[in-house]
Short mmCIF file of C-alpha atoms in Angstrom, two decimals:
data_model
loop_
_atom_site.label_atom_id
_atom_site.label_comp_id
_atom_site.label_asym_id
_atom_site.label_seq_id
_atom_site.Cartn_x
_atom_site.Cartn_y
_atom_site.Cartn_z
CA UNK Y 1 -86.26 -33.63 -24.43
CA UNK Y 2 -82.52 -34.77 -25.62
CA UNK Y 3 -79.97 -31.62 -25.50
CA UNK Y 4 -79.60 -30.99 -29.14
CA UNK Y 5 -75.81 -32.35 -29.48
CA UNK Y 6 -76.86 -35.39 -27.87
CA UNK Y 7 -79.76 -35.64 -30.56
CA UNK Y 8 -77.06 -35.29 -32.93
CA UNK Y 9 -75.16 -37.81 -31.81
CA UNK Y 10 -78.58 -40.65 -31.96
CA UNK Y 11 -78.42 -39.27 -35.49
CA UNK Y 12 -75.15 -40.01 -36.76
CA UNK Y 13 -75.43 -43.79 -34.54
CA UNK Y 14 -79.30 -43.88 -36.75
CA UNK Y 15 -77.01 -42.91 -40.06
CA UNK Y 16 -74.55 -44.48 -40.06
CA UNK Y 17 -76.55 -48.34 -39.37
CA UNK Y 18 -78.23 -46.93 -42.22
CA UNK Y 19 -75.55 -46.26 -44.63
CA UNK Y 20 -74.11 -49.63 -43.59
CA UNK Y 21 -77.24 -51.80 -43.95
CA UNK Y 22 -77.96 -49.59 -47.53
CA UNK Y 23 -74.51 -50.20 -48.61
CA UNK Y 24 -74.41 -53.88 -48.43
CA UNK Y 25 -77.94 -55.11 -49.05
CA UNK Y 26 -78.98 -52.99 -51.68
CA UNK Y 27 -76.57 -50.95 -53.56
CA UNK Y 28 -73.45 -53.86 -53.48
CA UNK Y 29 -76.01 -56.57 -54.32
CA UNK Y 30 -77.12 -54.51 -57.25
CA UNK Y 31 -73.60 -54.38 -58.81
CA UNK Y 32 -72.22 -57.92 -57.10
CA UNK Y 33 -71.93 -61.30 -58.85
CA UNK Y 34 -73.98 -64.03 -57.57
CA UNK Y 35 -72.51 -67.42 -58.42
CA UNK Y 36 -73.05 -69.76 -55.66
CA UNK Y 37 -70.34 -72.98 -55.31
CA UNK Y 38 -70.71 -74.99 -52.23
CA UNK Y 39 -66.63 -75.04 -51.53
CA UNK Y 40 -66.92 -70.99 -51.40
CA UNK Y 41 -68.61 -71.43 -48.32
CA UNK Y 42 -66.27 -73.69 -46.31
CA UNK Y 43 -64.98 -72.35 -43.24
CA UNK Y 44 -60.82 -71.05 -44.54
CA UNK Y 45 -57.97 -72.43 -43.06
CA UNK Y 46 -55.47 -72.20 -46.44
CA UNK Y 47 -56.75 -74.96 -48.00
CA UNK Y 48 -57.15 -77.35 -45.79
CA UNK Y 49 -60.55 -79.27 -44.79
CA UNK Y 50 -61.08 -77.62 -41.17
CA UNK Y 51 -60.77 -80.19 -38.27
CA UNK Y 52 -63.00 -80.22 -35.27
CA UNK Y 53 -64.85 -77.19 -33.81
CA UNK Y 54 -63.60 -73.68 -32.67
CA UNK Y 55 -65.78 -73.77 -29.55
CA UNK Y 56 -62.60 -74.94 -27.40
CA UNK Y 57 -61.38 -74.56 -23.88
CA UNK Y 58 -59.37 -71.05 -23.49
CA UNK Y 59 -56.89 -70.46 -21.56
CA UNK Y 60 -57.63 -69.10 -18.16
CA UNK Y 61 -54.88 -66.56 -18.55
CA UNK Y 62 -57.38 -64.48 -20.25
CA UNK Y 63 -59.85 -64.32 -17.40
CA UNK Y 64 -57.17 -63.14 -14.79
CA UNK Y 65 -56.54 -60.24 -17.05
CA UNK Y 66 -60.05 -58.92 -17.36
CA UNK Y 67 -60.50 -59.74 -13.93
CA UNK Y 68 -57.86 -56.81 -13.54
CA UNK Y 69 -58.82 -55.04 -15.86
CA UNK Y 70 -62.16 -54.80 -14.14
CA UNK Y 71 -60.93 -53.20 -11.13
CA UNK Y 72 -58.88 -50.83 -12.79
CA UNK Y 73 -61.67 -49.57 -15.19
CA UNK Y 74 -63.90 -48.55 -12.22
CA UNK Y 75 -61.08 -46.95 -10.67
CA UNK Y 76 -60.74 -44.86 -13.70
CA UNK Y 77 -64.49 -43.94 -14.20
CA UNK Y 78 -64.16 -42.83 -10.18
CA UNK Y 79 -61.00 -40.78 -10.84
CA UNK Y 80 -62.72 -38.44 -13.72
CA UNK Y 81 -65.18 -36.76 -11.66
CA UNK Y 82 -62.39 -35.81 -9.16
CA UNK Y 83 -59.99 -34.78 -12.63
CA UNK Y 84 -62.46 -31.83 -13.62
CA UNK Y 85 -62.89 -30.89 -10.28
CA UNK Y 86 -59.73 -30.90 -9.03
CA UNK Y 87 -58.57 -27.34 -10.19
CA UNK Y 88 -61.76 -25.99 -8.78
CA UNK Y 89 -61.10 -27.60 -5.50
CA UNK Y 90 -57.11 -26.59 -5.65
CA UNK Y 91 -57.82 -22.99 -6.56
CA UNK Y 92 -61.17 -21.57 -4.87
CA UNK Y 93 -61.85 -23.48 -2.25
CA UNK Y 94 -57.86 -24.09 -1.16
CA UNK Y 95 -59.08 -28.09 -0.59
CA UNK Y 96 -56.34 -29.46 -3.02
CA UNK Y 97 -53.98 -31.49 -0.55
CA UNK Y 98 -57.38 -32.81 0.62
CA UNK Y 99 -58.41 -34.28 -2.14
CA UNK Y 100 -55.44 -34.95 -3.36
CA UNK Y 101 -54.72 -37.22 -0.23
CA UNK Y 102 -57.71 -38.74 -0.58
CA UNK Y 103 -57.58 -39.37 -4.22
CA UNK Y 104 -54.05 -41.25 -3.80
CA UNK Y 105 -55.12 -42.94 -0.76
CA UNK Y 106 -58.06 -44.88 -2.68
CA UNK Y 107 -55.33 -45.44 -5.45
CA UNK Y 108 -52.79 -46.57 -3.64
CA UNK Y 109 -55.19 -49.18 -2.00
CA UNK Y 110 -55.74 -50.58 -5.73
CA UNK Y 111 -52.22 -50.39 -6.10
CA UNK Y 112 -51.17 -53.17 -3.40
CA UNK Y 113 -54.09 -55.25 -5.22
CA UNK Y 114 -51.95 -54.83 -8.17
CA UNK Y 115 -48.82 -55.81 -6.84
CA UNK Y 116 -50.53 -58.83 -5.04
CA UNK Y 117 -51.46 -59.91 -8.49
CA UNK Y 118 -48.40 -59.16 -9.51
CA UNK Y 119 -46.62 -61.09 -6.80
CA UNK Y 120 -48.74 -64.27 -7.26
CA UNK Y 121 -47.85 -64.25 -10.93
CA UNK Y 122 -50.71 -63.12 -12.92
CA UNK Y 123 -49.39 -60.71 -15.12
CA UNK Y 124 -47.01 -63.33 -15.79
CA UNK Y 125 -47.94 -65.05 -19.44
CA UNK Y 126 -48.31 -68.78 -18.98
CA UNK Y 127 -47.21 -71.37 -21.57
CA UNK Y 128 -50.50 -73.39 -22.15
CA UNK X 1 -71.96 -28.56 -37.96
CA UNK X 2 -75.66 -27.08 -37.84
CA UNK X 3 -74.98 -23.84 -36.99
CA UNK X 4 -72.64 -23.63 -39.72
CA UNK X 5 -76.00 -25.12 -42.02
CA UNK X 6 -77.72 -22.33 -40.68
CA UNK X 7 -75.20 -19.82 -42.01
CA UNK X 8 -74.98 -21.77 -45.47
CA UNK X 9 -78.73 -21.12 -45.80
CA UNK X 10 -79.08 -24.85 -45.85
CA UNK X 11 -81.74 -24.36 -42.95
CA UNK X 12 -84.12 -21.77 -44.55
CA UNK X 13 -84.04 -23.66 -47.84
CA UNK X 14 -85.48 -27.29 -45.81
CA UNK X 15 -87.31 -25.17 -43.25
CA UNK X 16 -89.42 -23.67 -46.59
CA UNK X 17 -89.39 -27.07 -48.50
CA UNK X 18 -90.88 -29.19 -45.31
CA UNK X 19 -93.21 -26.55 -44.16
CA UNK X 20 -94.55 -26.77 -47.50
CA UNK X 21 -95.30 -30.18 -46.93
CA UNK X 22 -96.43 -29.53 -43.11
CA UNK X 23 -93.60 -31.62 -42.01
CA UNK X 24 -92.16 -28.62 -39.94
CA UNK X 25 -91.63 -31.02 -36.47
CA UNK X 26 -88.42 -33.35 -38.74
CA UNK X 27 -86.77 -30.01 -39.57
CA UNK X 28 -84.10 -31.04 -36.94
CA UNK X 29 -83.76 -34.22 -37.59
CA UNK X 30 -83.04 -33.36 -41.08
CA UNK X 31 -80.69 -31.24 -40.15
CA UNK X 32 -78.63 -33.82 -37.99
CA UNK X 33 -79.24 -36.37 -40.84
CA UNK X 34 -77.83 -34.38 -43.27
CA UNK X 35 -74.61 -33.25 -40.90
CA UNK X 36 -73.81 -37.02 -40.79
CA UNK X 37 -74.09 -37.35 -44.10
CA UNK X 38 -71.60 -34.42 -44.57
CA UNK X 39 -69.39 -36.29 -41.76
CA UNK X 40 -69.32 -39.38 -43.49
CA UNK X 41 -68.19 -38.63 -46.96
CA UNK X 42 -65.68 -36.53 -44.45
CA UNK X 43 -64.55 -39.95 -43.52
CA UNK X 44 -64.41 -41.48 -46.64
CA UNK X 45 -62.13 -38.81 -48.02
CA UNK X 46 -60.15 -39.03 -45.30
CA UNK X 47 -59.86 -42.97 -45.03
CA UNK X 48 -58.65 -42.40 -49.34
CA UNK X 49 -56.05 -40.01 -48.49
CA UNK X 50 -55.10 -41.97 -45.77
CA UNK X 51 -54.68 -45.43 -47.41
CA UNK X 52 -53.04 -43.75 -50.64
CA UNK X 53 -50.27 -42.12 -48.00
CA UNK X 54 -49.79 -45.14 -46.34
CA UNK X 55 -49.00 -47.02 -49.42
CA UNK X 56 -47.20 -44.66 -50.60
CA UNK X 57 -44.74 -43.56 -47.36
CA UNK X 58 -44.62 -47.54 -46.65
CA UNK X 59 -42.89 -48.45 -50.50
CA UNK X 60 -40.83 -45.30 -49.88
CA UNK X 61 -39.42 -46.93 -46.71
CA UNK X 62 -38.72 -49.83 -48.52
CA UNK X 63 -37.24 -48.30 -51.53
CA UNK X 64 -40.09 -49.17 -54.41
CA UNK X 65 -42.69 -46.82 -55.86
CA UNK X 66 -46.11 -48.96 -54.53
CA UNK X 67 -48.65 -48.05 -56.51
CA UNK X 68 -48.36 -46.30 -60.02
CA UNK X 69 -50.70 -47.02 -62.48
CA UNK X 70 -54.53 -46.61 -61.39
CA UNK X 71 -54.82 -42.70 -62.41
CA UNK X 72 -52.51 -42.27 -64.73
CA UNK X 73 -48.09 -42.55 -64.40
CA UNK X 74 -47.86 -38.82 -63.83
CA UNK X 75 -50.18 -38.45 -60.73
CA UNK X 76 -48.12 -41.53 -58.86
CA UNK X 77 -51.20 -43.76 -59.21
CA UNK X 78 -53.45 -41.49 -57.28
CA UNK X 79 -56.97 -43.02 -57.60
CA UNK X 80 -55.59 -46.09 -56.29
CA UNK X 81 -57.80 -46.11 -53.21
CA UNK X 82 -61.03 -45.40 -55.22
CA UNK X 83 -60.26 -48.43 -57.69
CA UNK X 84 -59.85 -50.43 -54.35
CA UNK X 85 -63.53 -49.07 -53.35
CA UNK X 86 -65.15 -49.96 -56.28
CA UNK X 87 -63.54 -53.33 -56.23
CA UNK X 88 -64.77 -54.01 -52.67
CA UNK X 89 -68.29 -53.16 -53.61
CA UNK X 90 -68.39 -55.46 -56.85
CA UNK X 91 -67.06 -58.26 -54.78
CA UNK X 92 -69.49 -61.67 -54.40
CA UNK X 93 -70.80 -61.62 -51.02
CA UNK X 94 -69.59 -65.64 -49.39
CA UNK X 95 -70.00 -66.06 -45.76
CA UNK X 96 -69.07 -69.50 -44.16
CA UNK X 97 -72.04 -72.13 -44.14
CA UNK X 98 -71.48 -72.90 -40.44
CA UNK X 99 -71.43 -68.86 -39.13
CA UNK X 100 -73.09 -67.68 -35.79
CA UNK X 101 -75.29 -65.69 -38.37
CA UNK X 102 -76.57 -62.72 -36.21
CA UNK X 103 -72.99 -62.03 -34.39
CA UNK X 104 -71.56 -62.08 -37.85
CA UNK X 105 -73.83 -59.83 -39.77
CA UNK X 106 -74.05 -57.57 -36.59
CA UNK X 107 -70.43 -57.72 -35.95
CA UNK X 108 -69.32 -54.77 -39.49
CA UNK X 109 -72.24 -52.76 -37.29
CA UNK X 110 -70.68 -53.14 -33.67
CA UNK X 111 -67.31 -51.98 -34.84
CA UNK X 112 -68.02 -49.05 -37.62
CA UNK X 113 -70.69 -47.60 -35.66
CA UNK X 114 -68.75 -46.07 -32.46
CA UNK X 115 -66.08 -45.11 -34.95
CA UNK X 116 -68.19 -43.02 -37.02
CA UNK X 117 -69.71 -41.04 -33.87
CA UNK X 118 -66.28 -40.88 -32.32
CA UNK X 119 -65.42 -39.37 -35.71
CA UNK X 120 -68.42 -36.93 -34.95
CA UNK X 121 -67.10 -35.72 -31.76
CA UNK X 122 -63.71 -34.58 -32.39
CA UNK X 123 -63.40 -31.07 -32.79
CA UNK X 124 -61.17 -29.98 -36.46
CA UNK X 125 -60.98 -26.11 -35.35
CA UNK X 126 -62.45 -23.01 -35.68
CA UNK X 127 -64.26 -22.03 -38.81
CA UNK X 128 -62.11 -19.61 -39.90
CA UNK X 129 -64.82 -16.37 -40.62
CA UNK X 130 -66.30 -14.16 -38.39
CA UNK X 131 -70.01 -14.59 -38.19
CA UNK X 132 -71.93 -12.99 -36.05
CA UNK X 133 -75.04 -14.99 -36.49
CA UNK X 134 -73.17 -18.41 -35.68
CA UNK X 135 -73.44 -19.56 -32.27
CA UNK X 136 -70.81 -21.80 -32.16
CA UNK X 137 -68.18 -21.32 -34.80
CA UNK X 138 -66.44 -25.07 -33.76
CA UNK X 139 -66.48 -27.05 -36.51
CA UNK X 140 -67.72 -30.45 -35.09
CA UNK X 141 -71.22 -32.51 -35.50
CA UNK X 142 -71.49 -32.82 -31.37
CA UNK X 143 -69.76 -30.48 -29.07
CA UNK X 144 -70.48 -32.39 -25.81
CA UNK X 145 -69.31 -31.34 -22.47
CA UNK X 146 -68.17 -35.40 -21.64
CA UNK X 147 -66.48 -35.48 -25.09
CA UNK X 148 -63.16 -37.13 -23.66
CA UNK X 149 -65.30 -39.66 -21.88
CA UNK X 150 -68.01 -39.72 -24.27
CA UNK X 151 -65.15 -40.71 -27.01
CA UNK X 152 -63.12 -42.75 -24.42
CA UNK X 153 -66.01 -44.97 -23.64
CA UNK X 154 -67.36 -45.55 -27.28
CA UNK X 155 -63.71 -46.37 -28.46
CA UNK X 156 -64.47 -49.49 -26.41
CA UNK X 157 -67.24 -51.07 -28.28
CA UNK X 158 -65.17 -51.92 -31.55
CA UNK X 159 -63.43 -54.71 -28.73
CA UNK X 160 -66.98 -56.11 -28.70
CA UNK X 161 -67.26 -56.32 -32.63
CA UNK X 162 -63.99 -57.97 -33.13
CA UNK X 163 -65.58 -60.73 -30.20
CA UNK X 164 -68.68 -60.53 -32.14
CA UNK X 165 -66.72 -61.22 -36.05
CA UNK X 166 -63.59 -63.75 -34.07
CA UNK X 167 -66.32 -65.79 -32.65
CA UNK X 168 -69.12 -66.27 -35.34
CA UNK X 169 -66.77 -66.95 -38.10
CA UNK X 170 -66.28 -70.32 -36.05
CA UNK X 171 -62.75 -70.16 -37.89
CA UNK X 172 -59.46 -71.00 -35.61
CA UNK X 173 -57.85 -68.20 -37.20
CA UNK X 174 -60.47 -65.60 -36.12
CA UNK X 175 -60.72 -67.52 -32.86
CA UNK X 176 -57.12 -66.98 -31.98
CA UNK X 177 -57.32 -63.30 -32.95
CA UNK X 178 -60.41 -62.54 -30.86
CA UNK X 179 -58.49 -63.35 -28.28
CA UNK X 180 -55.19 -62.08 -28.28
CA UNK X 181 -57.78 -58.70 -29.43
CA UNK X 182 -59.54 -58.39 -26.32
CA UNK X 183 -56.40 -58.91 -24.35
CA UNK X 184 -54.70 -56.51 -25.71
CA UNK X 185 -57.65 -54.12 -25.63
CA UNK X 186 -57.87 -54.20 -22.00
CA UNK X 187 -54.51 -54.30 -21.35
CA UNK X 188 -53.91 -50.81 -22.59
CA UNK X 189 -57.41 -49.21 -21.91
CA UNK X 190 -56.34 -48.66 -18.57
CA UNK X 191 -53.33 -46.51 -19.51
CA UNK X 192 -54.85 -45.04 -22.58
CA UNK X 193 -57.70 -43.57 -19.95
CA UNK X 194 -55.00 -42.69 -17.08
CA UNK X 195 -53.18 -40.26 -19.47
CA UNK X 196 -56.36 -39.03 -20.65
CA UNK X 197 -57.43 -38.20 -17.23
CA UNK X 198 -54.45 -36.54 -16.53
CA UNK X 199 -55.28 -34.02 -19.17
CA UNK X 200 -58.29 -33.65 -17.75
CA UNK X 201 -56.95 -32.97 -14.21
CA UNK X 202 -54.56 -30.18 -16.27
CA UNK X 203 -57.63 -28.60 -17.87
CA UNK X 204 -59.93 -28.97 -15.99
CA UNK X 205 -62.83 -29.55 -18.11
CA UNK X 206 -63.82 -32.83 -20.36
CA UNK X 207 -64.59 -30.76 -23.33
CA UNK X 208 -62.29 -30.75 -25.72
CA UNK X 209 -62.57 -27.06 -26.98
CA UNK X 210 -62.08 -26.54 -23.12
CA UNK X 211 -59.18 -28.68 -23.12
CA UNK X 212 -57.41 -26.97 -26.64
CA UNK X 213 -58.08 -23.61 -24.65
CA UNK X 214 -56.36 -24.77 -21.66
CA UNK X 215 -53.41 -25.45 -23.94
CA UNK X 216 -52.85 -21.58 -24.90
CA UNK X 217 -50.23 -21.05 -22.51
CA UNK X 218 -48.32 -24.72 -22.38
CA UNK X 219 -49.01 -27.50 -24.78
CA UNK X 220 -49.46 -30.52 -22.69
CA UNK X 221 -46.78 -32.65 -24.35
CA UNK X 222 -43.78 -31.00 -22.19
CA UNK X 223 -46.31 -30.17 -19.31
CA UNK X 224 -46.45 -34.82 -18.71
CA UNK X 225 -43.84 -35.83 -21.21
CA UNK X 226 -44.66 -39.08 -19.57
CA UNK X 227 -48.12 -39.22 -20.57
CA UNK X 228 -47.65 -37.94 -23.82
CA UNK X 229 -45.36 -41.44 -24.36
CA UNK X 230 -47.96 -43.49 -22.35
CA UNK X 231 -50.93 -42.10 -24.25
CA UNK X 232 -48.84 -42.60 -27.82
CA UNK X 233 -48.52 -46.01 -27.24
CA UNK X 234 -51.48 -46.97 -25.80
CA UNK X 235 -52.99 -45.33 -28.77
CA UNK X 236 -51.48 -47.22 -30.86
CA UNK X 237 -52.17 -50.72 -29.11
CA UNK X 238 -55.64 -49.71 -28.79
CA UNK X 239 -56.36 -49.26 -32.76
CA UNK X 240 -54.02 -52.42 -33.26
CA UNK X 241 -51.00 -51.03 -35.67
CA UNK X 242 -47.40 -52.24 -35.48
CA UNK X 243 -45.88 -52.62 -33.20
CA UNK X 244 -48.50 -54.11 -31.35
CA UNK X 245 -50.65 -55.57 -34.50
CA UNK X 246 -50.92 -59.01 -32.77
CA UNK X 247 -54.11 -59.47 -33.26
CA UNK X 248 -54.04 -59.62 -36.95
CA UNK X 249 -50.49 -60.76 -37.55
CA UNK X 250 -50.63 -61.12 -41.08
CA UNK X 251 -47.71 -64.07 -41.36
CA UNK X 252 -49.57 -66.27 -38.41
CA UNK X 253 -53.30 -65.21 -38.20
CA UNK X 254 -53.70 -63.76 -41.96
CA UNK X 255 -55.90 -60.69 -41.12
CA UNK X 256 -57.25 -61.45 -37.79
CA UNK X 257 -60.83 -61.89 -37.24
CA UNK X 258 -61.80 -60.15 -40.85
CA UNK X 259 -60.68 -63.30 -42.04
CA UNK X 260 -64.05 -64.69 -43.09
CA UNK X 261 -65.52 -61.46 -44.30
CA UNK X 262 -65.29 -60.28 -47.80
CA UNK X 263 -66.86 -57.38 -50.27
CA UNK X 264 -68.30 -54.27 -48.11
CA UNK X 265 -68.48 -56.09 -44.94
CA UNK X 266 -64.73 -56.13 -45.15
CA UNK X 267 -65.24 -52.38 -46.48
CA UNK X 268 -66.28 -51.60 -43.49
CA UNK X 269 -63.82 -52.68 -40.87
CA UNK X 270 -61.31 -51.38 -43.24
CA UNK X 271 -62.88 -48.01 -43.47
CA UNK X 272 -63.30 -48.18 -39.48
CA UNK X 273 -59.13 -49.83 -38.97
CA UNK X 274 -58.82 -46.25 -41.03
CA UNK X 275 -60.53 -43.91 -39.44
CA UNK X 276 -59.29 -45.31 -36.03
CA UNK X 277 -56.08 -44.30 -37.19
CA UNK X 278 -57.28 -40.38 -37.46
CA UNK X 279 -59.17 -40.83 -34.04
CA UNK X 280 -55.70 -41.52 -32.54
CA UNK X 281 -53.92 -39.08 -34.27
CA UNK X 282 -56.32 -36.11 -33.69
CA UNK X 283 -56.92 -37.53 -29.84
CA UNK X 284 -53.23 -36.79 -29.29
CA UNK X 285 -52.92 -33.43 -31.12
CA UNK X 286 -55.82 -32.37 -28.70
CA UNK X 287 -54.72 -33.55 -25.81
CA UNK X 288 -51.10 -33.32 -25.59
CA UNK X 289 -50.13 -31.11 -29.31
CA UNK X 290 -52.22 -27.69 -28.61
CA UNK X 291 -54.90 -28.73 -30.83
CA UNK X 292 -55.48 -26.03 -33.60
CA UNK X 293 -53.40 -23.86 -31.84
CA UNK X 294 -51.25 -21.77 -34.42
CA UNK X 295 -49.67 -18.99 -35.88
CA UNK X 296 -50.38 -17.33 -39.25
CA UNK X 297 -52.60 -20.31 -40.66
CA UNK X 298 -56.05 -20.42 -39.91
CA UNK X 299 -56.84 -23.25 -37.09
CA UNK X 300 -58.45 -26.03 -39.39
CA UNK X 301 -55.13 -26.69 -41.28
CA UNK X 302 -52.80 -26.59 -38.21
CA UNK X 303 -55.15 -29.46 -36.64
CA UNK X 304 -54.52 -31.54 -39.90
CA UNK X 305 -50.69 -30.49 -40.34
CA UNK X 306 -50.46 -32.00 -36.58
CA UNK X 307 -52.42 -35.13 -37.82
CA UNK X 308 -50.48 -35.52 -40.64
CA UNK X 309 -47.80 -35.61 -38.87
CA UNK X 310 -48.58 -37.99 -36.12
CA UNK X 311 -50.06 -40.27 -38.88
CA UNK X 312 -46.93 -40.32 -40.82
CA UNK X 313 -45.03 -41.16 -37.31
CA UNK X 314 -47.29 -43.96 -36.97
CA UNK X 315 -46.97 -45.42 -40.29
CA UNK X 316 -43.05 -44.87 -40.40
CA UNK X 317 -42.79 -47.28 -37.15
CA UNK X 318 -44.67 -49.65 -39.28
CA UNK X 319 -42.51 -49.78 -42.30
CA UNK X 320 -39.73 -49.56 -39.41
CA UNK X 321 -40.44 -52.07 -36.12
CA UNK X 322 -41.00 -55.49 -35.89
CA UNK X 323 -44.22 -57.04 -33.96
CA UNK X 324 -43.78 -57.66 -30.34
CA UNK X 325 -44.71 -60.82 -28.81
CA UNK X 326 -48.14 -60.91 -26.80
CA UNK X 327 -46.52 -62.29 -23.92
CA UNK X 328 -44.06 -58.68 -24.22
CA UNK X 329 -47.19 -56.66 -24.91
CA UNK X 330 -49.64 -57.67 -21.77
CA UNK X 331 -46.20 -57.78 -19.56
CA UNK X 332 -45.53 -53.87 -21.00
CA UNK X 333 -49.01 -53.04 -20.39
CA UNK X 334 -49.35 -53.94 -16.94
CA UNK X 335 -45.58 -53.49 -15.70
CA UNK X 336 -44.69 -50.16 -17.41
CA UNK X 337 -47.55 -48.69 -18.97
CA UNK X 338 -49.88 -48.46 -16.06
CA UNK X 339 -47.60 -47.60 -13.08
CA UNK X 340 -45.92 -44.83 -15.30
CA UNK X 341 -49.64 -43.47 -16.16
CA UNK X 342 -50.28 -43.78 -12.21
CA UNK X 343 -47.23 -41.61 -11.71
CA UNK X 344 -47.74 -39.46 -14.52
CA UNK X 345 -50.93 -38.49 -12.72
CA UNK X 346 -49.61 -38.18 -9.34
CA UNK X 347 -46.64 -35.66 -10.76
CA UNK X 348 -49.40 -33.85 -12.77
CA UNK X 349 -51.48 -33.40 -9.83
CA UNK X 350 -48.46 -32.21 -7.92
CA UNK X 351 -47.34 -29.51 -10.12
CA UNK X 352 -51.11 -28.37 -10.47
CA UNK X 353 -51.02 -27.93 -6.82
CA UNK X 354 -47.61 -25.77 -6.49
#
C-alpha cells in the first residue's frame, strides 16, 4: 500500500495528463478552426524554404559538460543523506568532526577532478 | 489539502454519494482527484496574476502603460491574461509535416507534468483556524518527508521535455535551443542542489514544514548569505529568465524550442514557464526567507507577500539586465557558482559544528 501523500502525488501526475490530453483533444478542437493549407505545415525558419536536415553533428563541447555534470550529480545525491543527518550526528552522538572529515575528504577528491578538468580546458567554451 | 476536505464536509458529502452507489473503495481517490483539481485552477489563477504583473511592472520599467483595454480603461486592462487564454484555446492546431510525432505530442506532457506536482508539494502556510479535528492544518496537496529532494529531482524532467519539443520539431531554431537548454540546465543544477543541501544540513530535515520551523530563530538568508546568492541565481538559470534566457533568446532563436508549437500546446509550456516562476520564488522564501514566518498577519499571506516580492525582483532584472553570453553563463556556472556553493557548505557545516 502507497503512504497516502505519495498516493496523492500519482494523483495529481494521473490529473494533470488528464487535464492536458482533455484540454487539447477535445475541448480546443471543439472551439478551434480547422482549415488545412499545405504551406501551414512547413517546418519555420522566417520565411525561408528550410535547407537540409536538423539531424547534424553537435559539438562535443556539450558532452564534456554532462560528462561533469554526471559526477557532480551523484556527489550531490550522496551528500543529502549525510545533510539530514548531520545535526543528529554533531549533537547526540558528538561524531560531527568525523563526519565532517569524512564528508570533505570524499569532496575534496571530486574537487581535484574538477580542477583537472578545469586545467585541461573543459570548462573552457570552444569556438566550433 | 484532504484533511482540510474533511473539515469542509466535502468528505461526508462523496463518502454518502459513492456508498450509495457501492463505490465506497474510490472514496480516496476521489478525494486526491478532486485536491488536484483544486490545485490546478490554483495554478491557473496564479499563472493570470502573474502574467498580468509582469506586463504590467515590465511597461512601467519602460515608461508605457502595456496593456489597457481588455476589461475596461478603468481596471488598467485587467482581464488581459484571460483574453490571452481564450485566444490560445481558439487557435488552429498546425504542427510541422516532417515532426518526430510522439516526442512532439509527448513533449507539452514531459514539461507541464513535474511542474504541476512540484506545484503540489510546496507548502503555502498554515490554515489559519484552529481545528481540532484536522490532522494536519498545512495547507499543501503532499506533505512528503523528501519534499526538497522530491521537488529538486522532478524540477529536472522539464530539461527532458525541452530535448523532447527542440528535437522533434526538426527545426534549426529549436535545435539550437535544445541545446544551449540542456547546457545550461546542468550547468546550474549542481549549484541549485548544493545550496539546497546546505539548508538541509542547517535544518536538519528534508521536509519543508521542518525546514520553515527550523527558521524560527534565524532566517537562513543571513545564516549562508552565500547560498542565498548562489541559490537566487541558479534559480533563475534553472527556469530560464533574463539574465540567463539563452535558450529562448527571442532576437536570435525566436522563442526557443516552443517555436513549432501553437494553440494549447503552447498553453501549456507557457502556463508551466509561469508556474516555474512561483516554484522559484516560493523555493527561496522557504529555504532561505523564513517561509510563512510572520507577525500580525496570518501565515498564508506572509508566504505570498515574500513571493510577491521575489517575483517582482525577478521580473525587474528583466526589464533591467541584458542576456549574458552562453560561453559567460557555463564559465559562471562552473567557475563561481559551484566552488562558492562547495564553500558555502563547508562554512555552513562549520558554524553548525561550533
Amino acid at each position: 500500500m502507497v503512504a497516502p501523500d505519495y498516493l496523492q502525488v500519482l494523483v495529481l501526475a494521473a490529473v494533470a495528463i488528464a487535464l492536458i490530453i482533455v484540454t487539447i483533444e477535445v475541448v480546443a478542437r471543439i472551439v478551434r478552426p480547422h482549415a488545412p493549407n499545405p504551406n501551414k505545415y512547413e517546418t519555420y525558419e522566417c520565411g525561408e524554404r528550410t535547407i537540409g536536415s536538423t539531424g547534424v553533428k553537435i559539438g562535443v563541447q556539450y558532452y564534456l559538460y554532462a560528462l561533469v555534470f554526471i559526477i557532480f550529480d551523484v556527489e550531490a545525491v550522496m551528500l543529502f543523506p549525510w545533510a539530514v543527518s548531520f545535526k543528529e550526528f554533531d549533537g547526540v552522538l558528538g561524531l560531527g568532526t568525523i563526519i565532517f572529515a569524512e564528508v570533505f575528504m570524499f569532496v575534496g577528491i571530486l574537487l581535484i577532478g574538477l580542477v583537472y578538468a578545469w586545467k585541461r580546458g573543459v570548462l573552457e567554451w570552444q569556438e566550433m | 489539502m484532504v484533511d482540510l476536505m474533511n473539515w469542509a464536509g466535502i468528505y461526508d458529502t462523496i463518502e454518502g454519494f459513492l456508498s450509495g452507489l457501492g463505490l465506497s473503495f474510490i472514496i480516496p481517490l476521489t478525494l486526491y482527484a478532486i485536491a488536484a483539481l483544486i490545485l490546478f485552477g490554483f495554478v491557473a489563477a496564479l499563472v493570470l496574476v502573474t502574467t498580468y504583473l509582469e506586463r504590467k511592472i515590465l511597461s512601467d520599467i519602460q515608461v508605457r502603460l502595456g496593456p489597457m483595454e481588455t476589461g475596461g480603461r478603468r481596471f488598467h486592462g485587467i482581464l488581459q491574461p484571460v483574453a490571452d487564454g481564450i485566444k490560445l484555446l481558439q487557435k488552429e492546431d498546425i504542427m510541422p509535416k516532417n515532426r518526430d510525432k510522439l516526442p512532439y505530442y509527448l513533449a507539452p506532457l514531459v514539461v507541464f507534468v513535474p511542474v504541476f506536482v512540484i506545484m503540489g508539494l510546496i507548502p503555502l502556510g498554515f490554515i489559519p483556524l484552529d481545528i481540532a479535528s484536522l490532522n494536519k492544518n498545512l495547507l499543501v496537496a503532499a506533505d512528503l518527508d523528501i519534499g526538497i529532494l522530491a521537488i529538486l529531482a522532478l524540477a529536472v524532467i522539464p530539461t527532458l521535455g525541452a530535448v523532447m519539443a527542440g528535437w522533434s520539431s526538426r527545426n534549426k531554431f529549436t535545435t539550437l535551443a535544445m541545446l544551449r537548454s540542456v547546457a545550461q540546465g546542468i550547468s546550474y543544477e549542481i549549484p541549485f542542489v548544493l545550496a539546497a543541501l546546505a539548508v538541509v544540513l542547517a535544518a536538519g530535515s528534508m521536509n519543508l514544514s521542518e525546514i520553515v520551523k527550523a527558521q524560527s530563530g534565524l532566517w537562513f538568508i543571513f545564516l549562508m548569505p552565500i547560498g542565498f546568492i548562489v541559490f537566487f541565481m541558479a534559480a533563475l538559470a534553472e527556469i530560464h529568465r533574463i539574465p540567463f534566457d539563452v535558450d529562448e533568446a527571442e532576437n536570435e532563436l525566436v522563442s526557443g524550442v516552443i517555436v513549432e508549437y501553437s494553440g494549447m500546446r503552447f498553453a501549456f509550456f507557457y502556463l508551466a514557464a509561469y508556474a516555474e516562476l512561483f516554484i522559484a520564488a516560493a523555493l527561496i522564501t522557504i529555504l532561505f526567507l523564513g517561509g510563512w514566518a510572520g507577525p500580525v498577519l496570518p501565515g498564508v499571506m506572509w508566504f505570498f507577500i515574500k513571493c510577491f516580492v521575489i517575483i517582482y525582483v525577478i521580473i525587474w532584472m528583466r526589464g533591467t539586465l541584458p542576456r549574458v553570453r552562453i560561453d559567460q553563463m557555463l564559465a559562471v556556472g562552473w567557475k563561481v557558482m559551484l566552488p562558492l556553493a562547495l564553500l558555502n557548505l563547508l562554512i555552513t557545516s562549520s558554524i553548525l559544528m561550533l
